[in-house]
PDB file of C-alpha atoms in Angstrom:
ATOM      1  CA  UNK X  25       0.000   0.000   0.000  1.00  0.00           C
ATOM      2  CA  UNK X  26       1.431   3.751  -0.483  1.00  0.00           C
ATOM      3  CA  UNK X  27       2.024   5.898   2.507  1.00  0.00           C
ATOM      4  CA  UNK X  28       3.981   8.522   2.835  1.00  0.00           C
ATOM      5  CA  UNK X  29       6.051   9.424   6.573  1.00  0.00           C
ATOM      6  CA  UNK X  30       6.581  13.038   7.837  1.00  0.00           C
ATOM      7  CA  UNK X  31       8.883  11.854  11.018  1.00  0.00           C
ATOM      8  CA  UNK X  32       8.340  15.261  12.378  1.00  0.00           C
ATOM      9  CA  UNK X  33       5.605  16.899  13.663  1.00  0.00           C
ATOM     10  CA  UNK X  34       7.863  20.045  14.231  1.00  0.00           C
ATOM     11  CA  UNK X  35      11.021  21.619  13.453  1.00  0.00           C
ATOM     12  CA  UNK X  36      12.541  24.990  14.616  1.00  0.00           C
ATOM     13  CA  UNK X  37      15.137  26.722  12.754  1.00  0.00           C
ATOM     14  CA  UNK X  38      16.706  30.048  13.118  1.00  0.00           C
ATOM     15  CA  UNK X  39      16.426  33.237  10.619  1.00  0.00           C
ATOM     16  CA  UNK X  40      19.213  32.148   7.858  1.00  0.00           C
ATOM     17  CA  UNK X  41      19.756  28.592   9.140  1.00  0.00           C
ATOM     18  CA  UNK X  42      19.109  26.432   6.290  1.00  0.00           C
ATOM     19  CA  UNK X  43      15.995  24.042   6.640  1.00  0.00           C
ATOM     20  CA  UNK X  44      15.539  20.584   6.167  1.00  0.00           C
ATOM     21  CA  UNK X  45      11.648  18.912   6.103  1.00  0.00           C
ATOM     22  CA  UNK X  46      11.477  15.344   6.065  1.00  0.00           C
ATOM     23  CA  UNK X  47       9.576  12.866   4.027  1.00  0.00           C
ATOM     24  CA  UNK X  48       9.901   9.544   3.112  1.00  0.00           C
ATOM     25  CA  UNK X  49       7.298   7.504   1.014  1.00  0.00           C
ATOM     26  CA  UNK X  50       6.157   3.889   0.339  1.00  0.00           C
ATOM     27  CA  UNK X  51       4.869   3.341  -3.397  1.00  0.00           C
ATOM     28  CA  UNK X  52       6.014   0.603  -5.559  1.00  0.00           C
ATOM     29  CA  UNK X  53       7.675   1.629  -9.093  1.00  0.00           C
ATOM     30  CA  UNK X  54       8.699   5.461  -9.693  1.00  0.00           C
ATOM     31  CA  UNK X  55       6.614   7.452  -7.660  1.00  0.00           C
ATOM     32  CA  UNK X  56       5.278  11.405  -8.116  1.00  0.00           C
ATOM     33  CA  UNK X  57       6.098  13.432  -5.288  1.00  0.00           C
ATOM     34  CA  UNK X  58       4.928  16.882  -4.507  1.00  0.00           C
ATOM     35  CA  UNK X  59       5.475  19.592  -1.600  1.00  0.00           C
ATOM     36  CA  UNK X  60       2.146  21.641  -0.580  1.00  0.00           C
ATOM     37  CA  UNK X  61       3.155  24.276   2.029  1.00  0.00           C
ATOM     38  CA  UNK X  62      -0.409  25.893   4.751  1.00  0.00           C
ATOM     39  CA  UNK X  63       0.254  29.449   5.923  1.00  0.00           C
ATOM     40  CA  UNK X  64      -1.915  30.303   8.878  1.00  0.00           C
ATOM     41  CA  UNK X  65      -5.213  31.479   7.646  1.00  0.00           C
ATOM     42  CA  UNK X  66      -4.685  30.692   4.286  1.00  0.00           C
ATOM     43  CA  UNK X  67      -5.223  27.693   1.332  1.00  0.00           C
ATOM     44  CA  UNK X  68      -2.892  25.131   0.475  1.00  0.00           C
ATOM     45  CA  UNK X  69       0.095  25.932  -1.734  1.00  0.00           C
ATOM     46  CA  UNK X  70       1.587  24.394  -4.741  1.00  0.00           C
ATOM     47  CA  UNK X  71       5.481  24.774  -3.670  1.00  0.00           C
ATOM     48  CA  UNK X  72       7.323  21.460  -6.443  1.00  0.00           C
ATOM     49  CA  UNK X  73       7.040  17.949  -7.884  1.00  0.00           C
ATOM     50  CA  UNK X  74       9.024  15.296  -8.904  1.00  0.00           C
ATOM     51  CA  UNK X  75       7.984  13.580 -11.775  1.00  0.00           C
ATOM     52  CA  UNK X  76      10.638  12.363 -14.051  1.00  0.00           C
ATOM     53  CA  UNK X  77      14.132  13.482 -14.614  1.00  0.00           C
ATOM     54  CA  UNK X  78      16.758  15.475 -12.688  1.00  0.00           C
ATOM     55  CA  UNK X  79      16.500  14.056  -8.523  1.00  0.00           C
ATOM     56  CA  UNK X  80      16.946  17.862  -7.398  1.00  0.00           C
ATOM     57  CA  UNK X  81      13.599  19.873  -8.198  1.00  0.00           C
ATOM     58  CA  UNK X  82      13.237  23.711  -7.636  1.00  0.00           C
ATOM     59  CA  UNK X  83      10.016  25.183  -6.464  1.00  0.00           C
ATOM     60  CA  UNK X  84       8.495  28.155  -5.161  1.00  0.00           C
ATOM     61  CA  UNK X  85       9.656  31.277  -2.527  1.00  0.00           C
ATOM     62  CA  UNK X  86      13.221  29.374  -2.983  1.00  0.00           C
ATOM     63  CA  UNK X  87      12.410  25.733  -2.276  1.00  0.00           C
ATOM     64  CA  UNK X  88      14.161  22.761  -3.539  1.00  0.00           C
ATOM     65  CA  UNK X  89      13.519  19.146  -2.802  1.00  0.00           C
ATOM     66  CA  UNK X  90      15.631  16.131  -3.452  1.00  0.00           C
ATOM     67  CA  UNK X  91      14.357  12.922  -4.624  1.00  0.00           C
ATOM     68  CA  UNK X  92      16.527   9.850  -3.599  1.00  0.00           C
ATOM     69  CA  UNK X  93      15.108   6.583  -4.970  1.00  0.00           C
ATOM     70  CA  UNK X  94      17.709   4.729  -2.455  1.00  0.00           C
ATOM     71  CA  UNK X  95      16.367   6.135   0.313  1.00  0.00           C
ATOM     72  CA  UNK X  96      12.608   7.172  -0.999  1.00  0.00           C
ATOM     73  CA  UNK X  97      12.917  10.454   0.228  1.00  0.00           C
ATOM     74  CA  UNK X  98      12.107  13.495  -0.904  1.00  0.00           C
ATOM     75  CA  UNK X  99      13.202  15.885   1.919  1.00  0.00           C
ATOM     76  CA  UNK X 100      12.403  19.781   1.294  1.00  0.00           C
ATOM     77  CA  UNK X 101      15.231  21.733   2.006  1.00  0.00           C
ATOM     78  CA  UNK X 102      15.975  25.601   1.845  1.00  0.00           C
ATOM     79  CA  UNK X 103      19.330  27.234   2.234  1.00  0.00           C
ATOM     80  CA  UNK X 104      18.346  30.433   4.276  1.00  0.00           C
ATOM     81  CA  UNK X 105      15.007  29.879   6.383  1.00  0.00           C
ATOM     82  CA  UNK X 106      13.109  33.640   6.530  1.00  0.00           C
ATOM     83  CA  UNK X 107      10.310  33.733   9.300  1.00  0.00           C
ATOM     84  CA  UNK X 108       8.158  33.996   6.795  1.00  0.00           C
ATOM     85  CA  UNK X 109       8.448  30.755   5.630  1.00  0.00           C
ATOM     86  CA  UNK X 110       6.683  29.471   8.787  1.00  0.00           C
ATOM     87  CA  UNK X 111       3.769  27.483   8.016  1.00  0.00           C
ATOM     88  CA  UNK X 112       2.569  23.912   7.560  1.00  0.00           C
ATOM     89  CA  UNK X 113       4.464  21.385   4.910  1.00  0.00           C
ATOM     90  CA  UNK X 114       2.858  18.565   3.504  1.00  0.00           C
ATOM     91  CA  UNK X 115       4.434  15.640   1.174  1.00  0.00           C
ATOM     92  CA  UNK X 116       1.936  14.075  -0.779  1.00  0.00           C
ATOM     93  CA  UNK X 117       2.868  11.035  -3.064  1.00  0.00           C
ATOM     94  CA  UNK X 118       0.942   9.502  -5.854  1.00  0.00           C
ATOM     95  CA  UNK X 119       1.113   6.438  -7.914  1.00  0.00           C
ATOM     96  CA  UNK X 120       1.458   7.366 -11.821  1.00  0.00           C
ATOM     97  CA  UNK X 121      -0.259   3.683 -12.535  1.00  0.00           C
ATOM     98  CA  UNK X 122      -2.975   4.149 -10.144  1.00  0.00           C
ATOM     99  CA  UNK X 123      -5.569   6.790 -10.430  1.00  0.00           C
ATOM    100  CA  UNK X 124      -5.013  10.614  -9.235  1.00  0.00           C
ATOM    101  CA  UNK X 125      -5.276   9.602  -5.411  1.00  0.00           C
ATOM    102  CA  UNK X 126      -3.235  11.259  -3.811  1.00  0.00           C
ATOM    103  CA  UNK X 127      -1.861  10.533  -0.668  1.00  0.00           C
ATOM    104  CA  UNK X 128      -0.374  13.122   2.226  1.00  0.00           C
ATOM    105  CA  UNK X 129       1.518  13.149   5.224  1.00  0.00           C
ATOM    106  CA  UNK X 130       0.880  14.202   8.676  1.00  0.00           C
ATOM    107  CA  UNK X 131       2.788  17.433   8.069  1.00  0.00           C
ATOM    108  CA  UNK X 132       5.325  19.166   9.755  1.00  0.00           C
ATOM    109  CA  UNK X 133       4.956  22.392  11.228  1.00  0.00           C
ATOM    110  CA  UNK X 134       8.053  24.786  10.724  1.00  0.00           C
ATOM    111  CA  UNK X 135       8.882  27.556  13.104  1.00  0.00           C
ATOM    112  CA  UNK X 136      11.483  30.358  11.762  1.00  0.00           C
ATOM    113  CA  UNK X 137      12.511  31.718  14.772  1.00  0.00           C
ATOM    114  CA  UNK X 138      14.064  35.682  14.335  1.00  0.00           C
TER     115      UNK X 138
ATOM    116  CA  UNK O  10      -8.047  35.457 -11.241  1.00  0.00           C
ATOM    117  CA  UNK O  11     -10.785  34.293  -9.016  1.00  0.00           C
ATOM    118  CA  UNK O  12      -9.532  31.070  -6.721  1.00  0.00           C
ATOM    119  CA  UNK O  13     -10.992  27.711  -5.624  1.00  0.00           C
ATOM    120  CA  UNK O  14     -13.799  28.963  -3.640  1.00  0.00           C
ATOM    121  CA  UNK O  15     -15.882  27.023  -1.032  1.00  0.00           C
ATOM    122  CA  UNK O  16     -18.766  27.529   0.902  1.00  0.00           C
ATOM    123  CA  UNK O  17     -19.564  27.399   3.819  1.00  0.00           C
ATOM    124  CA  UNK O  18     -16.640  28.543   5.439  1.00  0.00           C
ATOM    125  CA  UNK O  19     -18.099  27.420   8.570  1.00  0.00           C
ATOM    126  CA  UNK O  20     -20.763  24.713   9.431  1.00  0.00           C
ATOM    127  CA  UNK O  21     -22.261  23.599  12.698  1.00  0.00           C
ATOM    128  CA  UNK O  22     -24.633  21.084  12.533  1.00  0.00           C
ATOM    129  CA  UNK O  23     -26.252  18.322  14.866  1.00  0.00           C
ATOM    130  CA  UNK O  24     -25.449  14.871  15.121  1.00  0.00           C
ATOM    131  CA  UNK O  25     -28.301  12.438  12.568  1.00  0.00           C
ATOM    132  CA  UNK O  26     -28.256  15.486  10.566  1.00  0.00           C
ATOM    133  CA  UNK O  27     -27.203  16.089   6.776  1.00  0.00           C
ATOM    134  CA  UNK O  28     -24.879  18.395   5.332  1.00  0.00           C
ATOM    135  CA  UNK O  29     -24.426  20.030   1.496  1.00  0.00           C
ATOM    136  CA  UNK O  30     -20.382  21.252   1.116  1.00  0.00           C
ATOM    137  CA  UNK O  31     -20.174  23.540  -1.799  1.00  0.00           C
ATOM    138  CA  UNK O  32     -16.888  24.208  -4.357  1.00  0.00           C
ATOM    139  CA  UNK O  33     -17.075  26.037  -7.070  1.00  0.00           C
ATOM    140  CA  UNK O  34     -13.495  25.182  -8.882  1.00  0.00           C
ATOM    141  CA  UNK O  35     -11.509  27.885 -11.104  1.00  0.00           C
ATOM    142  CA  UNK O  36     -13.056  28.554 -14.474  1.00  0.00           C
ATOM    143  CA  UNK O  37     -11.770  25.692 -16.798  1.00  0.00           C
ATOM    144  CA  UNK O  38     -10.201  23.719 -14.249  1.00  0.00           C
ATOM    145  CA  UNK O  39     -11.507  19.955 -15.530  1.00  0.00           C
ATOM    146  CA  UNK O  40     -10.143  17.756 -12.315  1.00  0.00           C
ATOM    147  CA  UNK O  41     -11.718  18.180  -8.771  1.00  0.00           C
ATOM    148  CA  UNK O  42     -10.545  16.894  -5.759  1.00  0.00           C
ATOM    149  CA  UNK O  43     -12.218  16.269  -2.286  1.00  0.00           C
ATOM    150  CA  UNK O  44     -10.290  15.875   0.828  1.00  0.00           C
ATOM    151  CA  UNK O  45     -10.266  15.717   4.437  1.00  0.00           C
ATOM    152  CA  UNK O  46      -8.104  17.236   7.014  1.00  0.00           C
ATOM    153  CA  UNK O  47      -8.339  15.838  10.585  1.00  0.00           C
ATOM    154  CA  UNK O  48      -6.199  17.470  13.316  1.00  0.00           C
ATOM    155  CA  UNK O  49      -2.757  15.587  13.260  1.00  0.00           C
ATOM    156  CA  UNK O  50      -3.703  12.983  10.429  1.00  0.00           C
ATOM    157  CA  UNK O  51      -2.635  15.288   7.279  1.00  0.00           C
ATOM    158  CA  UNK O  52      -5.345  15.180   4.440  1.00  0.00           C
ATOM    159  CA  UNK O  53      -7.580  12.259   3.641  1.00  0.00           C
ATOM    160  CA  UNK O  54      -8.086  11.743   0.173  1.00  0.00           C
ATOM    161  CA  UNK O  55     -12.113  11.566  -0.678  1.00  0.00           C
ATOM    162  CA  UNK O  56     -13.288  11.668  -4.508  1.00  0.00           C
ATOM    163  CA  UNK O  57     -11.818  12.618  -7.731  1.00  0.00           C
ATOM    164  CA  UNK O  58     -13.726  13.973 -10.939  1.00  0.00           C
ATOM    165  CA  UNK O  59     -12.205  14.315 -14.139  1.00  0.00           C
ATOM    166  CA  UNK O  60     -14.347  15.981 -16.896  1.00  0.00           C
ATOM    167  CA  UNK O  61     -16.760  13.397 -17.739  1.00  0.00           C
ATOM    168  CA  UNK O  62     -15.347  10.310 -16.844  1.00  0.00           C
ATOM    169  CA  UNK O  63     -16.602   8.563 -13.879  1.00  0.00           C
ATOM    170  CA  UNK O  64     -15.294   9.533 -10.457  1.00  0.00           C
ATOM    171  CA  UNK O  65     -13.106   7.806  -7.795  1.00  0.00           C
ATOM    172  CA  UNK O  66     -15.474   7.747  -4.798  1.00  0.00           C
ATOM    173  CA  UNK O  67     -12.454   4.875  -3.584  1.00  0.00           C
ATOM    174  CA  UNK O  68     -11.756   7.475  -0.597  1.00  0.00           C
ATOM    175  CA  UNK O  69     -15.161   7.817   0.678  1.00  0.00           C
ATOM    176  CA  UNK O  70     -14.996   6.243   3.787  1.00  0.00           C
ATOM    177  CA  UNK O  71     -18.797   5.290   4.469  1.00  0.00           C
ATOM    178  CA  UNK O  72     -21.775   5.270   2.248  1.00  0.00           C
ATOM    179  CA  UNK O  73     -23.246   8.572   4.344  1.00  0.00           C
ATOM    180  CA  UNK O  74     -20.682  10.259   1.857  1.00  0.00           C
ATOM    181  CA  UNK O  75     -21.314  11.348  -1.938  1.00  0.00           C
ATOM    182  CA  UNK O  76     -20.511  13.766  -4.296  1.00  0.00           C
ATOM    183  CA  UNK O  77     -21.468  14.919  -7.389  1.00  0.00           C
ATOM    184  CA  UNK O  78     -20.445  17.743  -9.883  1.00  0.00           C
ATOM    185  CA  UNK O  79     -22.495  19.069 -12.213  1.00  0.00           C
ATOM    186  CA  UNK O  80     -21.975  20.280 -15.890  1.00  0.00           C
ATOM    187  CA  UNK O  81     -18.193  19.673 -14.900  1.00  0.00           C
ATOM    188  CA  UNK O  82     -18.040  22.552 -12.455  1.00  0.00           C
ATOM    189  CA  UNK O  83     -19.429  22.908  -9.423  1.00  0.00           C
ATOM    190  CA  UNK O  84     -19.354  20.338  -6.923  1.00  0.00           C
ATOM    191  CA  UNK O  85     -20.988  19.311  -3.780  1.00  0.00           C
ATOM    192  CA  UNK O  86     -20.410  17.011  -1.255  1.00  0.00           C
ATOM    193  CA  UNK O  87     -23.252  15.715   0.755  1.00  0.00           C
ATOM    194  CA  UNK O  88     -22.914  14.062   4.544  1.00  0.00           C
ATOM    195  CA  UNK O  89     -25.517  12.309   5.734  1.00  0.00           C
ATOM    196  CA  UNK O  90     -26.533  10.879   9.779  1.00  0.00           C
ATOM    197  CA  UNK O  91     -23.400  12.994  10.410  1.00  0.00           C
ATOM    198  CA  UNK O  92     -21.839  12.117  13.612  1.00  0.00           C
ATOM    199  CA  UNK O  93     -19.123  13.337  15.836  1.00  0.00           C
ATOM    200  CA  UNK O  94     -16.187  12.055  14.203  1.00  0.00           C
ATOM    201  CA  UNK O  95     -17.220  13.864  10.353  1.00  0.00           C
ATOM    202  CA  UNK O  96     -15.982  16.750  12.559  1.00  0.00           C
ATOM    203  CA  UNK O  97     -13.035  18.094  10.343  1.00  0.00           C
ATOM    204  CA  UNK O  98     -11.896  20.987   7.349  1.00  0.00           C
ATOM    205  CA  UNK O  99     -13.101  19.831   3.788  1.00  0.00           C
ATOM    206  CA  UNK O 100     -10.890  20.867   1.812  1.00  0.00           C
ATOM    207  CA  UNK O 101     -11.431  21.286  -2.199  1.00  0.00           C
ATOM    208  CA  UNK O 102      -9.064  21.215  -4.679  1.00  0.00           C
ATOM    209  CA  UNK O 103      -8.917  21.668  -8.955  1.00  0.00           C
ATOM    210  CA  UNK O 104      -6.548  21.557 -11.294  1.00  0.00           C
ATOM    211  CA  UNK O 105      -6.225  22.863 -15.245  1.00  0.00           C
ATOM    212  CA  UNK O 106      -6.591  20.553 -18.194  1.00  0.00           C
ATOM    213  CA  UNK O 107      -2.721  18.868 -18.701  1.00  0.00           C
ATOM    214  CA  UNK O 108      -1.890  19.565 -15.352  1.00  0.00           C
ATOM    215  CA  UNK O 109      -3.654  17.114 -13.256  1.00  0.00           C
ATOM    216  CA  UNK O 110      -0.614  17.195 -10.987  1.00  0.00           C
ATOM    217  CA  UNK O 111      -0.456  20.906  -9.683  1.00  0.00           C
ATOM    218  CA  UNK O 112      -3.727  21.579  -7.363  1.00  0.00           C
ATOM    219  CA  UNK O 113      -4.875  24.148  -6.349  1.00  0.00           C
ATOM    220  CA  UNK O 114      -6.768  24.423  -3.280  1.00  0.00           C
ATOM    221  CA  UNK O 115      -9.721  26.253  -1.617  1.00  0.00           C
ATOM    222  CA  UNK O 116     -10.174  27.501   1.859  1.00  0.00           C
ATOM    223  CA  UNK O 117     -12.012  24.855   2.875  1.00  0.00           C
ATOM    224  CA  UNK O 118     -14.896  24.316   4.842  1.00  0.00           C
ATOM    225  CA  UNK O 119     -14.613  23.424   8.855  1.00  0.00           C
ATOM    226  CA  UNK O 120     -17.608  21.129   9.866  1.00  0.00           C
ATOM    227  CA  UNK O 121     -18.030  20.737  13.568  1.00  0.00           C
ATOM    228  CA  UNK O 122     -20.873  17.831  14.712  1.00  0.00           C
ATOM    229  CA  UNK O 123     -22.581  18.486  17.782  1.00  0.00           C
TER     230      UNK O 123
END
């Protein structure tokens, strides 16, 4: 069955630290990955996907993910965390054989601290 | 342009009773998404509609659940006997023709079950 992990429910990083969210996933064959980011009050975002081709994938407001088959991760990193970026991350994974069910983590709440 | 759009933005309703959750997706936007979000278990994938063809209801998780969408644009999702545990944010998502992959989200609708 898929599933997709978010180890953390929270991680705290200072202003200009880089950031690391984690995600791995369970999905047999080559999976599509995506990164949805929650800001308080507000809709889910679009931030990247993974769906073919080079492992490192940039997104939105400076996000990058990494997709390592060995490991089937796909951990969202930035290289300078701004407060701003404080919100809720999800992973969501999705089986290109299978229909478009999706399936999401837990998410991880992120804390910029100034 | 105008966004996913949802309404209620807010329902209260009784236990045994039924409930009508409205999305109206973005103009054009041919695939519709349903989902749940539960406090610490990440979003919960409902129903899918894509233009014409038949839906996956495989994420409904009890027969007091439908949906349907109508001339391939709005949508509503019905409750029925709700009970405690429907309690949650219904969240609404579309996506543009091509692009099945890159959602875009609503504000969602928070039910609470009396």
């Amino acid at each position: 069955a898929q599933s997709v992990a978010q180890p953390e429910d929270q991680v705290n990083v200072a202003e200009g630290n880089p950031l690391t969210v984690k995600c791995t996933y369970s999905v047999s064959g080559n999976p599509y990955l995506f990164w949805y980011v929650q800001y308080p009050n507000r809709g889910l975002q679009f931030l990247l996907k993974y769906i073919t081709g080079d492992n490192l994938v940039k997104g939105s407001y400076g996000f990058e993910a990494e997709f390592n088959k060995s490991q089937t991760s796909f951990h969202l990193k930035k290289p300078s965390a701004l407060v701003s970026d404080s919100a809720l991350y999800f992973c969501a994974v999705r089986d290109p054989k299978g229909t478009y069910k999706y399936i999401f983590g837990t998410g991880t709440r992120l804390k910029v601290l100034a | 342009g105008a966004g996913v759009s949802q309404s209620p933005s807010n329902k209260v309703t009784e236990k045994g009773k039924d409930v009508e959750l409205r999305c109206d997706p973005i103009s054009g936007h041919t695939a519709l998404y349903w989902y749940r979000q539960s406090l610490g278990q990440g979003l919960e994938f409902l129903i899918y509609f894509q233009g014409n063809s038949a839906p996956d209801k495989s994420g409904l998780p009890s027969d007091r659940f439908s949906a349907e969408r109508t001339g391939g644009s709005v949508s509503t999702l019905t409750i029925q006997r709700t009970q405690q545990e429907d309690s949650a944010v219904y969240l609404c998502a579309s996506s543009p023709p091509g692009r099945a992959d890159t959602q875009y989200f609503g504000p969602g609708t928070r039910l609470t079950v009396l």
